[in-house]
Amino acid sequence: ACKLLNARGYELYASHGTQKFLVENGIDAKDVQWPDEEGDNNILDLITGKKFDLIINIPKDVTKRELTNGYSIRRAAIDHNIPLITNARLASAFITAFCTIDEDELAIKSWQEY
């Protein structure tokens, strides 16, 4: 899914480990700081600045730091009206559909037509 977004020219941002994984797999991604880290690319500042059109946040484990930072990211996304996906399979399906179906292919139908 990230390869599809990257191929379509979307800028991807990711936390340290995810960014490293993406780059190692040929996907350009910018590194961002966690909410509890200092730095120019702190994710909460980027969210507040409306830098993102979509946020995908999937905790990798149940450590206190992971859950606390994840909650802060999800809460900020909702507070700033940025769409949020928290399920990996749903994120993949959404991105695949978004990148492979053109707007011209979508037909508007009434409920009865379904």
mmCIF file of C-alpha atoms in Angstrom:
data_model
loop_
_atom_site.group_PDB
_atom_site.id
_atom_site.type_symbol
_atom_site.label_atom_id
_atom_site.label_comp_id
_atom_site.label_asym_id
_atom_site.label_seq_id
_atom_site.Cartn_x
_atom_site.Cartn_y
_atom_site.Cartn_z
ATOM 1 C CA ALA A 1 0.000 0.000 0.000
ATOM 2 C CA CYS A 2 2.833 2.411 0.805
ATOM 3 C CA LYS A 3 4.445 1.622 -2.552
ATOM 4 C CA LEU A 4 1.204 2.603 -4.283
ATOM 5 C CA LEU A 5 1.051 5.925 -2.444
ATOM 6 C CA ASN A 6 4.721 6.593 -3.108
ATOM 7 C CA ALA A 7 4.316 5.785 -6.811
ATOM 8 C CA ARG A 8 1.445 8.273 -7.010
ATOM 9 C CA GLY A 9 3.643 11.017 -5.596
ATOM 10 C CA TYR A 10 2.252 11.254 -2.081
ATOM 11 C CA GLU A 11 4.645 12.318 0.672
ATOM 12 C CA LEU A 12 4.833 9.701 3.388
ATOM 13 C CA TYR A 13 5.799 10.447 6.977
ATOM 14 C CA ALA A 14 6.651 7.768 9.508
ATOM 15 C CA SER A 15 8.051 7.308 12.981
ATOM 16 C CA HIS A 16 11.666 6.146 13.255
ATOM 17 C CA GLY A 17 11.304 2.381 12.937
ATOM 18 C CA THR A 18 8.619 2.531 10.269
ATOM 19 C CA GLN A 19 10.557 5.133 8.290
ATOM 20 C CA LYS A 20 13.680 2.971 8.363
ATOM 21 C CA PHE A 21 11.689 -0.069 7.190
ATOM 22 C CA LEU A 22 10.083 1.886 4.343
ATOM 23 C CA VAL A 23 13.390 3.340 3.123
ATOM 24 C CA GLU A 24 15.059 -0.095 3.276
ATOM 25 C CA ASN A 25 12.263 -1.338 1.001
ATOM 26 C CA GLY A 26 12.623 1.434 -1.571
ATOM 27 C CA ILE A 27 9.837 3.703 -0.329
ATOM 28 C CA ASP A 28 10.663 7.347 0.320
ATOM 29 C CA ALA A 29 9.410 8.497 3.727
ATOM 30 C CA LYS A 30 10.224 11.407 6.017
ATOM 31 C CA ASP A 31 11.130 10.707 9.623
ATOM 32 C CA VAL A 32 8.959 12.279 12.345
ATOM 33 C CA GLN A 33 9.436 12.583 16.090
ATOM 34 C CA TRP A 34 7.104 10.852 18.520
ATOM 35 C CA PRO A 35 4.877 13.088 20.683
ATOM 36 C CA ASP A 36 7.222 12.611 23.648
ATOM 37 C CA GLU A 37 10.351 13.552 21.653
ATOM 38 C CA GLU A 38 11.848 16.961 20.943
ATOM 39 C CA GLY A 39 12.601 17.958 17.365
ATOM 40 C CA ASP A 40 11.586 19.929 14.309
ATOM 41 C CA ASN A 41 9.380 17.179 12.916
ATOM 42 C CA ASN A 42 7.307 16.402 15.999
ATOM 43 C CA ILE A 43 4.178 14.626 14.831
ATOM 44 C CA LEU A 44 1.834 16.631 17.071
ATOM 45 C CA ASP A 45 3.154 19.888 15.596
ATOM 46 C CA LEU A 46 2.656 18.504 12.087
ATOM 47 C CA ILE A 47 -0.884 17.408 12.921
ATOM 48 C CA THR A 48 -1.683 20.815 14.432
ATOM 49 C CA GLY A 49 -0.293 22.425 11.270
ATOM 50 C CA LYS A 50 -2.643 20.248 9.165
ATOM 51 C CA LYS A 51 0.295 18.693 7.299
ATOM 52 C CA PHE A 52 -1.506 15.348 6.891
ATOM 53 C CA ASP A 53 -4.520 14.321 4.811
ATOM 54 C CA LEU A 54 -4.725 10.876 6.438
ATOM 55 C CA ILE A 55 -3.150 9.292 9.495
ATOM 56 C CA ILE A 56 -2.612 5.570 9.890
ATOM 57 C CA ASN A 57 -1.685 4.672 13.455
ATOM 58 C CA ILE A 58 -1.304 1.036 14.428
ATOM 59 C CA PRO A 59 0.440 0.278 17.738
ATOM 60 C CA LYS A 60 3.167 -2.358 17.379
ATOM 61 C CA ASP A 61 3.062 -3.507 21.004
ATOM 62 C CA VAL A 62 1.431 -2.761 24.355
ATOM 63 C CA THR A 63 4.283 -0.946 26.075
ATOM 64 C CA LYS A 64 3.305 2.162 28.016
ATOM 65 C CA ARG A 65 5.280 4.454 25.694
ATOM 66 C CA GLU A 66 3.779 2.958 22.536
ATOM 67 C CA LEU A 67 0.230 3.185 23.857
ATOM 68 C CA THR A 68 0.648 6.696 25.270
ATOM 69 C CA ASN A 69 2.194 8.091 22.074
ATOM 70 C CA GLY A 70 -0.356 6.259 19.947
ATOM 71 C CA TYR A 71 -3.205 7.706 21.974
ATOM 72 C CA SER A 72 -1.758 11.218 21.616
ATOM 73 C CA ILE A 73 -1.491 10.821 17.849
ATOM 74 C CA ARG A 74 -5.018 9.422 17.470
ATOM 75 C CA ARG A 75 -6.513 12.067 19.764
ATOM 76 C CA ALA A 76 -4.770 14.874 17.838
ATOM 77 C CA ALA A 77 -5.973 13.453 14.508
ATOM 78 C CA ILE A 78 -9.571 13.470 15.702
ATOM 79 C CA ASP A 79 -9.263 16.905 17.317
ATOM 80 C CA HIS A 80 -7.993 18.350 14.024
ATOM 81 C CA ASN A 81 -10.501 16.528 11.779
ATOM 82 C CA ILE A 82 -7.888 14.410 10.017
ATOM 83 C CA PRO A 83 -9.125 11.001 8.839
ATOM 84 C CA LEU A 84 -7.667 8.197 10.948
ATOM 85 C CA ILE A 85 -7.259 4.468 10.273
ATOM 86 C CA THR A 86 -6.199 2.138 13.081
ATOM 87 C CA ASN A 87 -6.424 -1.255 11.373
ATOM 88 C CA ALA A 88 -3.658 -2.528 9.046
ATOM 89 C CA ARG A 89 -5.925 -4.589 6.781
ATOM 90 C CA LEU A 90 -8.408 -1.745 6.433
ATOM 91 C CA ALA A 91 -5.593 0.713 5.694
ATOM 92 C CA SER A 92 -4.222 -1.550 2.972
ATOM 93 C CA ALA A 93 -7.648 -2.088 1.387
ATOM 94 C CA PHE A 94 -8.482 1.633 1.501
ATOM 95 C CA ILE A 95 -5.162 2.690 -0.029
ATOM 96 C CA THR A 96 -5.344 0.021 -2.725
ATOM 97 C CA ALA A 97 -8.838 1.158 -3.706
ATOM 98 C CA PHE A 98 -7.871 4.827 -3.489
ATOM 99 C CA CYS A 99 -4.862 4.324 -5.766
ATOM 100 C CA THR A 100 -6.380 1.940 -8.309
ATOM 101 C CA ILE A 101 -9.905 3.255 -8.879
ATOM 102 C CA ASP A 102 -10.272 6.489 -10.808
ATOM 103 C CA GLU A 103 -12.928 9.013 -9.887
ATOM 104 C CA ASP A 104 -14.538 8.485 -13.313
ATOM 105 C CA GLU A 105 -15.144 4.829 -12.429
ATOM 106 C CA LEU A 106 -17.290 5.675 -9.421
ATOM 107 C CA ALA A 107 -20.993 5.847 -10.146
ATOM 108 C CA ILE A 108 -23.453 7.606 -7.901
ATOM 109 C CA LYS A 109 -26.402 5.334 -7.190
ATOM 110 C CA SER A 110 -29.471 5.498 -5.043
ATOM 111 C CA TRP A 111 -29.842 3.009 -2.193
ATOM 112 C CA GLN A 112 -32.423 1.093 -4.194
ATOM 113 C CA GLU A 113 -29.904 0.424 -6.991
ATOM 114 C CA TYR A 114 -27.736 -1.561 -4.610
#
